[in-house]
Amino acid sequence: MLEPFLPIDEFFVPGHLNRLELAFVGLCRIVLKVRQSRNPFMEIGEADSQRIDIGMRLHQRERNVFGIFPAQSRHQNYGNGFTCYPAGEYVLAYRLIAIFVLAAGFCAPSAAQQTPKQKADNLESFETVWRTVRDRHPDPKLNGLDWQAIHDSTRPAIEKAQSMQEVRRLLTEMLDKLEASHYAIIPRELYNEIGNSAAAEKQGSPGIVPVIIGGKAVVGSVEAGSPAAQAGIRPGMVLDAVDGAKLTQTLRLLDDLKDPESPRIVEQSVSNKLSGPLDQAISLDVIDEQGHSKHVEFGRTAPKGTLVHFGNLPETRLYFESRALADGAGYIHFNEFLDPASIMPQIETALKDFHNAPGVILDLRGNPGGIGIMAMGIAGFFIDKDGQKLGEMKMRDVTLKFVIFPRPETYAGPLAILVDEGSASTSEILAGGLQDLKRARIFGVRTAGAALPSDIIRLPNGDGFQYAQASYTSESGKVLEGEGVTPDVVVRQTREALLAGRDPVVEAADEWIRSKK
């Protein structure tokens, strides 16, 4: 069982977390290493010592990996700034997908009398939370709050608190005054209940990707040739139980959370239940299209994709696919914005193959994000004009402009982007930005509304504290956080369509592309 936080190199990594929202931690590590090595190919500090500019005479190979400043480009703009906090702060720029809300369901904080040591740790934790908000909140005026007065009124209550539950309640009430997302106290017990899994290379998969439709866990896709496919599992079947355990409790979170991201959280929870040791069989109870219950048992195999390692984070499987649809439109899908050295060349190759295609579909459904700067690089494959931006992210003293750097060769045909509740962070920045620029038409359902990078630090009492480090607006001034990207054409996946082997979202995008001929 992993500890809640694992000290690795410069950062504390929450032990249970998936690779969702890696937006800026990788760039932080790059910049830290560059600073340490005094890389002559990167200039840091354009006009402000706190500004880090990417793409300023970067080594050609480094530029091409991220697609920020392409080879032989005629465009000579400078890159955008990203801020990295000092390593000594033990901060990880990592988006936590609202899991703090699960605390009510998973944690039962002890009401036992606290020891003097626990009380001292709680008091220091309060001071840490208060100072962090004061020093890190994107708005130095803290939305007009008298933060010192709030400190002075809350501290006595913390001193008198008799339980961890009471301390957490008081801290949460203090943070609620900010009326902002990404501020939460995360009970450390929660880390022991969610997502602690074995090493990625030892994990097996039955070949099923679950989706949440109508409050039920449904088989969204089945990998060809996988154990699940060989056992007769088909898209559209309802997953009722895994290894004898009903999914009712997991699905109940949909009602408990009442949050746009809850389907994504539940989907991940179901995926975790389906995963397991490669040498261990799995049993499933499913409901077929006739409503009949069926019990099946089969083995697991290595999941699709390549294991990639990024920064201090656990290994994850990354996969990319591209193909031409029946009428010639190009289709591109990848599951996370990671490993740019692999993903960027594959996108470039695919678009070269689709050069004469009537249109391209970029499927970002279920893509939780990743390395933020990849959004600028990918956008450069579809934008041929200098000076365009996806949006901007504002920190306390720095504004990060997501400027697009066009590639030497760009695709000029119709672009459709597919999104759903699982599309978050970098996916939202890319989709929302290209929508604002009228370069892409968006299909699907509203995205997660999780565009901000947030930091998680460990408090002296062992709890975690999540806080936002920035605010983000798209190029048109839309606030993505909490709102998400609203599709131009709303299309929902249905169980009936899955059972019929159809994807109505792809079909709608393809129909639009045909109409543009």
Short mmCIF file of C-alpha atoms in Angstrom, two decimals:
data_model
loop_
_atom_site.label_atom_id
_atom_site.label_comp_id
_atom_site.label_asym_id
_atom_site.label_seq_id
_atom_site.Cartn_x
_atom_site.Cartn_y
_atom_site.Cartn_z
CA MET A 1 0.00 0.00 0.00
CA LEU A 2 1.47 3.30 -1.05
CA GLU A 3 1.76 6.14 1.42
CA PRO A 4 -0.40 9.21 0.71
CA PHE A 5 2.63 11.17 -0.41
CA LEU A 6 5.89 9.81 -1.78
CA PRO A 7 8.91 12.12 -1.59
CA ILE A 8 10.67 11.71 -4.93
CA ASP A 9 13.40 14.12 -5.96
CA GLU A 10 12.03 17.66 -5.87
CA PHE A 11 8.33 16.90 -5.45
CA PHE A 12 5.89 15.05 -3.25
CA VAL A 13 3.75 12.86 -5.45
CA PRO A 14 0.32 11.83 -4.13
CA GLY A 15 0.70 8.08 -4.17
CA HIS A 16 -2.74 7.10 -5.45
CA LEU A 17 -3.29 9.59 -8.22
CA ASN A 18 -3.63 8.78 -11.89
CA ARG A 19 -1.83 10.82 -14.53
CA LEU A 20 -4.70 13.27 -14.85
CA GLU A 21 -3.72 16.86 -15.24
CA LEU A 22 0.02 16.88 -15.60
CA ALA A 23 -0.34 20.34 -17.09
CA PHE A 24 2.84 21.99 -15.96
CA VAL A 25 4.84 19.73 -13.70
CA GLY A 26 6.87 18.38 -16.61
CA LEU A 27 7.82 21.81 -17.81
CA CYS A 28 8.75 22.73 -14.27
CA ARG A 29 11.17 19.83 -14.19
CA ILE A 30 12.59 20.77 -17.59
CA VAL A 31 13.16 24.32 -16.47
CA LEU A 32 14.65 23.23 -13.17
CA LYS A 33 17.13 21.01 -15.00
CA VAL A 34 17.89 23.76 -17.49
CA ARG A 35 18.56 26.21 -14.72
CA GLN A 36 20.85 23.74 -13.02
CA SER A 37 22.74 22.88 -16.20
CA ARG A 38 22.78 26.43 -17.63
CA ASN A 39 21.63 25.10 -20.99
CA PRO A 40 22.92 27.67 -23.53
CA PHE A 41 20.12 26.83 -25.93
CA MET A 42 17.39 28.25 -23.69
CA GLU A 43 17.10 31.78 -22.44
CA ILE A 44 15.17 32.27 -19.22
CA GLY A 45 13.79 35.56 -18.00
CA GLU A 46 12.68 37.66 -20.96
CA ALA A 47 12.12 40.90 -19.07
CA ASP A 48 11.08 39.53 -15.74
CA SER A 49 13.14 37.19 -13.61
CA GLN A 50 9.99 35.25 -12.75
CA ARG A 51 9.13 34.66 -16.39
CA ILE A 52 10.31 31.55 -18.19
CA ASP A 53 10.05 31.76 -21.94
CA ILE A 54 9.89 28.62 -24.00
CA GLY A 55 10.93 28.60 -27.61
CA MET A 56 13.51 31.37 -27.33
CA ARG A 57 16.33 29.94 -29.46
CA LEU A 58 15.68 26.48 -28.07
CA HIS A 59 17.82 23.71 -29.45
CA GLN A 60 16.14 22.58 -32.68
CA ARG A 61 15.47 19.10 -31.41
CA GLU A 62 13.88 20.35 -28.22
CA ARG A 63 11.68 22.74 -30.19
CA ASN A 64 10.40 20.05 -32.51
CA VAL A 65 9.45 17.66 -29.71
CA PHE A 66 6.88 20.03 -28.31
CA GLY A 67 5.95 21.64 -31.61
CA ILE A 68 6.22 25.08 -30.09
CA PHE A 69 8.70 26.50 -32.50
CA PRO A 70 8.91 24.26 -35.60
CA ALA A 71 11.97 23.68 -37.71
CA GLN A 72 12.52 26.07 -40.59
CA SER A 73 9.49 28.06 -39.51
CA ARG A 74 9.10 31.56 -40.81
CA HIS A 75 7.52 32.56 -37.52
CA GLN A 76 9.84 34.16 -35.03
CA ASN A 77 7.58 34.81 -32.05
CA TYR A 78 8.82 34.03 -28.60
CA GLY A 79 7.30 31.40 -26.40
CA ASN A 80 5.05 31.65 -23.42
CA GLY A 81 5.94 31.86 -19.77
CA PHE A 82 5.46 29.13 -17.24
CA THR A 83 6.18 29.58 -13.56
CA CYS A 84 7.75 26.87 -11.41
CA TYR A 85 7.73 27.12 -7.66
CA PRO A 86 11.00 26.41 -5.85
CA ALA A 87 11.72 22.78 -5.19
CA GLY A 88 11.87 23.40 -1.47
CA GLU A 89 8.15 24.07 -1.41
CA TYR A 90 7.44 20.39 -2.12
CA VAL A 91 4.67 21.26 -4.51
CA LEU A 92 3.27 19.22 -7.35
CA ALA A 93 1.41 21.08 -10.07
CA TYR A 94 -1.28 18.48 -10.49
CA ARG A 95 -5.01 18.69 -11.02
CA LEU A 96 -6.97 16.63 -8.48
CA ILE A 97 -10.23 15.59 -10.06
CA ALA A 98 -12.56 16.65 -7.30
CA ILE A 99 -11.73 13.57 -5.27
CA PHE A 100 -11.84 15.60 -2.10
CA VAL A 101 -15.63 15.43 -2.46
CA LEU A 102 -15.41 11.69 -1.94
CA ALA A 103 -14.24 12.21 1.62
CA ALA A 104 -17.78 12.09 2.92
CA GLY A 105 -18.25 8.65 1.45
CA PHE A 106 -14.87 7.12 2.14
CA CYS A 107 -13.55 8.69 5.32
CA ALA A 108 -14.78 8.49 8.85
CA PRO A 109 -12.57 10.93 10.75
CA SER A 110 -11.97 9.98 14.29
CA ALA A 111 -13.69 12.00 17.00
CA ALA A 112 -11.22 10.79 19.63
CA GLN A 113 -9.54 13.32 21.90
CA GLN A 114 -6.49 14.82 20.25
CA THR A 115 -3.05 14.69 21.75
CA PRO A 116 -1.06 17.90 22.31
CA LYS A 117 1.11 16.93 19.30
CA GLN A 118 -1.94 16.55 17.08
CA LYS A 119 -3.31 19.89 18.22
CA ALA A 120 0.01 21.57 17.46
CA ASP A 121 0.12 19.96 14.02
CA ASN A 122 -3.43 21.08 13.31
CA LEU A 123 -2.62 24.63 14.31
CA GLU A 124 0.45 24.67 12.07
CA SER A 125 -1.64 23.16 9.28
CA PHE A 126 -4.11 26.01 9.64
CA GLU A 127 -1.30 28.55 9.39
CA THR A 128 0.10 26.77 6.32
CA VAL A 129 -3.26 26.83 4.57
CA TRP A 130 -3.85 30.47 5.44
CA ARG A 131 -0.38 31.59 4.30
CA THR A 132 -0.57 29.57 1.11
CA VAL A 133 -3.83 31.22 0.12
CA ARG A 134 -2.45 34.63 1.00
CA ASP A 135 0.71 34.13 -1.04
CA ARG A 136 -0.48 31.94 -3.94
CA HIS A 137 -4.04 32.93 -4.75
CA PRO A 138 -4.12 34.31 -8.34
CA ASP A 139 -5.89 37.44 -7.11
CA PRO A 140 -3.67 39.32 -4.63
CA LYS A 141 -6.82 41.03 -3.29
CA LEU A 142 -8.41 37.64 -2.57
CA ASN A 143 -11.71 38.67 -4.09
CA GLY A 144 -11.95 41.57 -1.64
CA LEU A 145 -11.78 39.42 1.50
CA ASP A 146 -10.15 40.63 4.69
CA TRP A 147 -7.95 37.53 4.93
CA GLN A 148 -6.22 38.68 8.10
CA ALA A 149 -9.54 39.12 9.88
CA ILE A 150 -10.59 35.65 8.74
CA HIS A 151 -7.32 34.30 10.17
CA ASP A 152 -7.89 36.00 13.50
CA SER A 153 -11.44 34.70 13.82
CA THR A 154 -10.64 31.13 12.71
CA ARG A 155 -7.48 30.44 14.71
CA PRO A 156 -9.19 30.37 18.14
CA ALA A 157 -11.70 27.82 16.82
CA ILE A 158 -8.84 25.64 15.52
CA GLU A 159 -7.15 25.84 18.92
CA LYS A 160 -10.35 24.62 20.61
CA ALA A 161 -11.14 21.90 18.07
CA GLN A 162 -11.43 18.46 19.64
CA SER A 163 -11.21 16.27 16.56
CA MET A 164 -9.73 16.05 13.08
CA GLN A 165 -13.26 16.18 11.71
CA GLU A 166 -13.83 19.53 13.38
CA VAL A 167 -10.49 20.90 12.16
CA ARG A 168 -11.29 19.89 8.59
CA ARG A 169 -14.72 21.47 8.83
CA LEU A 170 -13.26 24.76 10.06
CA LEU A 171 -10.60 24.84 7.35
CA THR A 172 -13.18 24.02 4.70
CA GLU A 173 -15.45 26.80 5.93
CA MET A 174 -12.53 29.22 5.72
CA LEU A 175 -11.73 28.15 2.16
CA ASP A 176 -15.39 28.33 1.16
CA LYS A 177 -15.22 32.08 1.70
CA LEU A 178 -13.01 32.30 -1.39
CA GLU A 179 -15.92 31.07 -3.54
CA ALA A 180 -13.46 29.40 -5.88
CA SER A 181 -12.77 25.89 -7.14
CA HIS A 182 -9.66 23.84 -6.44
CA TYR A 183 -9.44 24.76 -2.75
CA ALA A 184 -9.91 21.72 -0.55
CA ILE A 185 -8.70 19.83 2.48
CA ILE A 186 -8.09 16.20 1.52
CA PRO A 187 -8.25 13.74 4.44
CA ARG A 188 -5.24 11.48 4.30
CA GLU A 189 -7.43 8.44 4.89
CA LEU A 190 -8.81 9.03 1.43
CA TYR A 191 -5.52 8.12 -0.18
CA ASN A 192 -5.70 4.64 1.27
CA GLU A 193 -9.17 4.07 -0.22
CA ILE A 194 -8.71 5.18 -3.82
CA GLY A 195 -6.59 3.94 -6.61
CA ASN A 196 -3.55 2.42 -4.94
CA SER A 197 -2.50 0.00 -7.66
CA ALA A 198 0.40 -2.19 -8.54
CA ALA A 199 3.16 -1.12 -10.89
CA ALA A 200 1.81 -0.42 -14.36
CA GLU A 201 3.96 -3.04 -16.04
CA LYS A 202 2.47 -5.76 -13.82
CA GLN A 203 -1.15 -4.73 -14.32
CA GLY A 204 -3.41 -6.57 -16.71
CA SER A 205 -6.62 -5.58 -18.45
CA PRO A 206 -9.56 -7.64 -19.73
CA GLY A 207 -9.70 -5.30 -22.74
CA ILE A 208 -12.79 -3.34 -21.66
CA VAL A 209 -13.20 0.44 -21.57
CA PRO A 210 -16.21 1.34 -19.38
CA VAL A 211 -18.40 4.40 -19.84
CA ILE A 212 -21.17 5.81 -17.68
CA ILE A 213 -24.51 6.08 -19.48
CA GLY A 214 -27.79 6.71 -17.72
CA GLY A 215 -26.28 6.07 -14.31
CA LYS A 216 -24.99 2.65 -15.32
CA ALA A 217 -21.51 1.29 -16.02
CA VAL A 218 -21.64 0.22 -19.66
CA VAL A 219 -19.06 -1.48 -21.84
CA GLY A 220 -17.94 1.37 -24.09
CA SER A 221 -15.50 -0.58 -26.22
CA VAL A 222 -13.84 -3.97 -26.34
CA GLU A 223 -10.33 -4.37 -27.69
CA ALA A 224 -10.24 -6.76 -30.63
CA GLY A 225 -8.71 -10.12 -29.70
CA SER A 226 -8.73 -9.34 -25.98
CA PRO A 227 -9.87 -11.86 -23.34
CA ALA A 228 -13.15 -9.94 -23.02
CA ALA A 229 -13.78 -10.11 -26.76
CA GLN A 230 -13.04 -13.83 -26.80
CA ALA A 231 -15.49 -14.30 -23.90
CA GLY A 232 -18.28 -12.64 -25.89
CA ILE A 233 -18.34 -9.27 -24.13
CA ARG A 234 -19.76 -6.62 -26.47
CA PRO A 235 -20.13 -2.82 -26.36
CA GLY A 236 -23.42 -1.81 -24.80
CA MET A 237 -23.52 -4.56 -22.20
CA VAL A 238 -24.08 -3.32 -18.66
CA LEU A 239 -21.44 -4.14 -16.06
CA ASP A 240 -23.30 -5.31 -12.97
CA ALA A 241 -20.58 -6.85 -10.79
CA VAL A 242 -16.81 -7.38 -10.81
CA ASP A 243 -15.39 -10.42 -9.01
CA GLY A 244 -18.70 -10.86 -7.25
CA ALA A 245 -18.87 -7.28 -5.96
CA LYS A 246 -21.81 -5.24 -7.20
CA LEU A 247 -21.00 -1.83 -8.69
CA THR A 248 -23.96 -0.25 -6.93
CA GLN A 249 -21.83 1.48 -4.29
CA THR A 250 -19.48 2.92 -6.88
CA LEU A 251 -22.35 4.14 -9.06
CA ARG A 252 -23.96 5.77 -6.03
CA LEU A 253 -21.16 8.32 -6.18
CA LEU A 254 -22.88 9.80 -9.24
CA ASP A 255 -25.68 10.95 -6.96
CA ASP A 256 -23.43 11.77 -4.02
CA LEU A 257 -21.05 13.97 -6.02
CA LYS A 258 -23.57 15.70 -8.28
CA ASP A 259 -20.60 17.15 -10.10
CA PRO A 260 -19.89 17.39 -13.85
CA GLU A 261 -16.78 15.34 -13.27
CA SER A 262 -18.51 12.52 -11.37
CA PRO A 263 -18.95 10.29 -14.44
CA ARG A 264 -15.21 10.51 -15.07
CA ILE A 265 -14.40 9.68 -11.46
CA VAL A 266 -16.75 6.71 -11.50
CA GLU A 267 -15.44 5.51 -14.87
CA GLN A 268 -11.93 5.54 -13.46
CA SER A 269 -13.08 3.66 -10.37
CA VAL A 270 -14.71 0.97 -12.52
CA SER A 271 -11.57 0.78 -14.69
CA ASN A 272 -9.49 0.24 -11.56
CA LYS A 273 -11.75 -2.63 -10.53
CA LEU A 274 -11.37 -4.25 -13.94
CA SER A 275 -7.58 -4.02 -13.81
CA GLY A 276 -5.54 -6.51 -11.87
CA PRO A 277 -2.53 -8.81 -11.91
CA LEU A 278 -1.75 -10.33 -15.29
CA ASP A 279 -1.86 -13.86 -13.86
CA GLN A 280 -5.20 -13.37 -12.11
CA ALA A 281 -8.55 -14.12 -13.79
CA ILE A 282 -11.55 -11.82 -13.51
CA SER A 283 -15.24 -12.66 -13.20
CA LEU A 284 -17.95 -10.37 -14.50
CA ASP A 285 -21.71 -10.25 -14.21
CA VAL A 286 -23.11 -8.41 -17.22
CA ILE A 287 -26.55 -7.65 -18.61
CA ASP A 288 -27.00 -8.13 -22.34
CA GLU A 289 -29.29 -6.34 -24.82
CA GLN A 290 -32.21 -8.59 -23.94
CA GLY A 291 -31.86 -7.76 -20.26
CA HIS A 292 -30.52 -11.20 -19.40
CA SER A 293 -27.83 -11.56 -16.77
CA LYS A 294 -24.68 -13.40 -17.79
CA HIS A 295 -21.73 -14.56 -15.69
CA VAL A 296 -18.35 -14.90 -17.40
CA GLU A 297 -14.80 -15.56 -16.26
CA PHE A 298 -11.63 -14.95 -18.26
CA GLY A 299 -8.06 -13.78 -17.93
CA ARG A 300 -6.29 -10.49 -18.32
CA THR A 301 -3.69 -9.36 -20.82
CA ALA A 302 -1.27 -6.46 -21.06
CA PRO A 303 -3.24 -3.26 -21.77
CA LYS A 304 -2.81 -1.57 -25.11
CA GLY A 305 -0.36 1.27 -25.40
CA THR A 306 3.24 1.93 -24.51
CA LEU A 307 4.44 2.48 -20.97
CA VAL A 308 5.78 6.00 -20.64
CA HIS A 309 7.42 7.69 -17.70
CA PHE A 310 7.04 11.42 -17.13
CA GLY A 311 8.81 13.38 -14.43
CA ASN A 312 8.26 11.93 -10.97
CA LEU A 313 4.93 10.41 -11.84
CA PRO A 314 4.02 6.73 -12.10
CA GLU A 315 4.28 5.06 -15.46
CA THR A 316 1.19 5.17 -17.61
CA ARG A 317 0.13 3.56 -20.85
CA LEU A 318 -0.11 5.91 -23.78
CA TYR A 319 -1.68 4.97 -27.08
CA PHE A 320 -2.29 6.72 -30.38
CA GLU A 321 -4.44 5.74 -33.31
CA SER A 322 -5.22 7.26 -36.67
CA ARG A 323 -7.21 5.95 -39.60
CA ALA A 324 -9.24 7.05 -42.56
CA LEU A 325 -13.02 6.73 -42.27
CA ALA A 326 -15.12 5.20 -45.02
CA ASP A 327 -15.68 8.49 -46.83
CA GLY A 328 -12.04 9.56 -46.52
CA ALA A 329 -12.14 11.81 -43.45
CA GLY A 330 -9.14 11.41 -41.15
CA TYR A 331 -9.56 10.27 -37.56
CA ILE A 332 -6.99 10.85 -34.78
CA HIS A 333 -7.23 9.78 -31.16
CA PHE A 334 -4.76 9.58 -28.27
CA ASN A 335 -5.51 9.07 -24.61
CA GLU A 336 -3.27 11.64 -22.87
CA PHE A 337 -1.11 14.65 -23.68
CA LEU A 338 2.15 12.91 -22.76
CA ASP A 339 5.41 11.84 -24.38
CA PRO A 340 5.58 14.60 -27.01
CA ALA A 341 8.58 12.91 -28.61
CA SER A 342 6.18 10.14 -29.64
CA ILE A 343 2.81 11.86 -30.02
CA MET A 344 3.85 14.95 -32.00
CA PRO A 345 5.58 13.03 -34.84
CA GLN A 346 2.63 10.64 -35.04
CA ILE A 347 0.21 13.54 -35.43
CA GLU A 348 2.45 15.06 -38.07
CA THR A 349 2.63 11.79 -40.00
CA ALA A 350 -1.14 11.28 -39.75
CA LEU A 351 -1.87 14.77 -41.06
CA LYS A 352 0.49 14.24 -43.95
CA ASP A 353 -1.48 11.12 -44.80
CA PHE A 354 -4.70 13.15 -44.48
CA HIS A 355 -3.39 16.06 -46.53
CA ASN A 356 -6.10 15.59 -49.18
CA ALA A 357 -8.78 14.34 -46.78
CA PRO A 358 -12.11 16.21 -46.82
CA GLY A 359 -11.74 16.81 -43.09
CA VAL A 360 -10.11 15.63 -39.88
CA ILE A 361 -11.69 14.42 -36.64
CA LEU A 362 -9.62 14.88 -33.47
CA ASP A 363 -11.13 12.70 -30.76
CA LEU A 364 -10.36 14.05 -27.28
CA ARG A 365 -13.10 12.12 -25.49
CA GLY A 366 -11.85 10.71 -22.22
CA ASN A 367 -8.54 12.55 -22.54
CA PRO A 368 -7.84 14.05 -19.10
CA GLY A 369 -5.05 16.36 -20.28
CA GLY A 370 -1.36 16.28 -19.62
CA ILE A 371 1.51 18.51 -20.67
CA GLY A 372 -0.05 21.91 -21.23
CA ILE A 373 2.38 23.21 -23.82
CA MET A 374 1.44 20.37 -26.18
CA ALA A 375 -1.84 22.21 -26.83
CA MET A 376 0.07 25.01 -28.52
CA GLY A 377 2.12 22.58 -30.56
CA ILE A 378 -0.88 20.58 -31.76
CA ALA A 379 -2.85 23.74 -32.57
CA GLY A 380 0.06 24.74 -34.80
CA PHE A 381 -0.85 21.89 -37.17
CA PHE A 382 -4.18 23.61 -37.91
CA ILE A 383 -3.42 27.34 -37.66
CA ASP A 384 -1.32 29.07 -40.31
CA LYS A 385 -1.50 32.63 -39.02
CA ASP A 386 0.98 34.29 -36.65
CA GLY A 387 -0.04 35.72 -33.30
CA GLN A 388 -3.08 33.55 -32.60
CA LYS A 389 -3.72 32.41 -29.02
CA LEU A 390 -5.69 29.62 -27.41
CA GLY A 391 -6.15 31.71 -24.28
CA GLU A 392 -4.21 32.83 -21.27
CA MET A 393 -3.55 31.71 -17.74
CA LYS A 394 -3.03 34.31 -15.03
CA MET A 395 -0.97 33.70 -11.94
CA ARG A 396 -0.21 36.16 -9.17
CA ASP A 397 2.52 37.99 -11.05
CA VAL A 398 2.65 36.29 -14.43
CA THR A 399 0.31 35.91 -17.38
CA LEU A 400 0.96 32.87 -19.52
CA LYS A 401 -0.19 33.36 -23.09
CA PHE A 402 -0.90 30.19 -25.00
CA VAL A 403 0.43 31.46 -28.32
CA ILE A 404 0.14 29.14 -31.31
CA PHE A 405 3.22 28.59 -33.45
CA PRO A 406 2.17 27.43 -36.92
CA ARG A 407 3.96 24.47 -38.38
CA PRO A 408 5.74 24.78 -41.73
CA GLU A 409 2.89 22.73 -43.21
CA THR A 410 -0.61 23.05 -41.78
CA TYR A 411 -3.87 21.25 -42.48
CA ALA A 412 -6.45 23.72 -43.83
CA GLY A 413 -9.51 21.48 -44.18
CA PRO A 414 -12.50 21.22 -41.80
CA LEU A 415 -11.55 20.18 -38.27
CA ALA A 416 -14.02 18.48 -35.92
CA ILE A 417 -13.07 17.93 -32.27
CA LEU A 418 -14.93 15.37 -30.16
CA VAL A 419 -15.27 15.92 -26.40
CA ASP A 420 -17.11 14.55 -23.40
CA GLU A 421 -17.17 14.83 -19.60
CA GLY A 422 -13.79 13.10 -19.51
CA SER A 423 -12.11 15.77 -21.64
CA ALA A 424 -10.23 18.00 -19.22
CA SER A 425 -7.34 20.40 -18.78
CA THR A 426 -5.15 20.45 -21.90
CA SER A 427 -7.99 18.90 -23.90
CA GLU A 428 -10.24 21.80 -22.91
CA ILE A 429 -7.59 24.41 -23.60
CA LEU A 430 -7.01 23.03 -27.09
CA ALA A 431 -10.68 22.45 -27.98
CA GLY A 432 -11.93 25.71 -26.46
CA GLY A 433 -9.16 27.76 -28.03
CA LEU A 434 -9.66 26.39 -31.54
CA GLN A 435 -13.42 26.85 -31.13
CA ASP A 436 -12.90 30.52 -30.23
CA LEU A 437 -10.69 30.98 -33.26
CA LYS A 438 -13.45 29.50 -35.45
CA ARG A 439 -10.97 26.87 -36.58
CA ALA A 440 -12.78 23.84 -35.20
CA ARG A 441 -16.35 22.69 -34.68
CA ILE A 442 -16.90 20.86 -31.41
CA PHE A 443 -19.10 17.75 -31.10
CA GLY A 444 -20.16 15.79 -28.03
CA VAL A 445 -21.15 16.96 -24.56
CA ARG A 446 -19.81 19.63 -22.23
CA THR A 447 -16.29 19.00 -20.97
CA ALA A 448 -15.15 18.57 -17.37
CA GLY A 449 -14.52 22.25 -16.63
CA ALA A 450 -11.17 21.37 -15.07
CA ALA A 451 -8.77 23.66 -16.87
CA LEU A 452 -6.65 24.94 -14.02
CA PRO A 453 -3.40 23.55 -12.71
CA SER A 454 -3.64 23.13 -8.98
CA ASP A 455 -1.05 22.27 -6.41
CA ILE A 456 -1.27 19.76 -3.59
CA ILE A 457 0.90 20.07 -0.53
CA ARG A 458 1.11 17.87 2.51
CA LEU A 459 0.13 19.57 5.74
CA PRO A 460 1.86 18.95 9.08
CA ASN A 461 -1.12 16.94 10.32
CA GLY A 462 -0.88 14.57 7.32
CA ASP A 463 -3.85 15.89 5.35
CA GLY A 464 -3.47 17.28 1.86
CA PHE A 465 -4.29 20.81 0.77
CA GLN A 466 -5.25 21.52 -2.81
CA TYR A 467 -5.20 25.08 -4.11
CA ALA A 468 -5.42 26.72 -7.51
CA GLN A 469 -2.35 28.52 -8.77
CA ALA A 470 -3.96 30.36 -11.67
CA SER A 471 -7.10 31.45 -13.47
CA TYR A 472 -7.63 30.61 -17.12
CA THR A 473 -9.72 32.28 -19.82
CA SER A 474 -10.03 31.27 -23.46
CA GLU A 475 -9.21 33.66 -26.28
CA SER A 476 -12.79 34.98 -26.35
CA GLY A 477 -12.75 35.61 -22.60
CA LYS A 478 -14.66 32.48 -21.58
CA VAL A 479 -13.84 31.02 -18.18
CA LEU A 480 -13.33 27.27 -18.66
CA GLU A 481 -12.94 26.34 -15.02
CA GLY A 482 -16.21 24.97 -13.73
CA GLU A 483 -17.90 25.77 -17.04
CA GLY A 484 -16.07 23.59 -19.55
CA VAL A 485 -16.26 23.75 -23.32
CA THR A 486 -19.78 23.75 -24.70
CA PRO A 487 -20.00 21.83 -27.99
CA ASP A 488 -21.32 23.49 -31.12
CA VAL A 489 -23.28 20.29 -31.72
CA VAL A 490 -24.45 18.35 -28.66
CA VAL A 491 -24.40 14.61 -29.32
CA ARG A 492 -24.56 11.94 -26.63
CA GLN A 493 -23.41 8.37 -26.79
CA THR A 494 -26.23 5.95 -26.02
CA ARG A 495 -26.34 2.33 -25.01
CA GLU A 496 -28.57 1.59 -28.00
CA ALA A 497 -25.93 3.00 -30.35
CA LEU A 498 -23.19 0.95 -28.70
CA LEU A 499 -25.25 -2.21 -28.99
CA ALA A 500 -25.72 -1.44 -32.69
CA GLY A 501 -21.98 -0.88 -33.15
CA ARG A 502 -22.41 2.84 -33.85
CA ASP A 503 -20.72 5.99 -32.57
CA PRO A 504 -23.20 8.87 -33.01
CA VAL A 505 -20.60 11.49 -32.10
CA VAL A 506 -18.22 10.40 -34.85
CA GLU A 507 -21.17 10.08 -37.21
CA ALA A 508 -22.30 13.66 -36.52
CA ALA A 509 -18.79 15.02 -37.07
CA ASP A 510 -18.39 13.01 -40.26
CA GLU A 511 -21.73 14.24 -41.58
CA TRP A 512 -20.65 17.85 -40.99
CA ILE A 513 -17.40 17.25 -42.85
CA ARG A 514 -19.32 15.79 -45.79
CA SER A 515 -21.54 18.87 -45.82
CA LYS A 516 -18.49 21.12 -46.24
CA LYS A 517 -17.44 19.51 -49.54
#
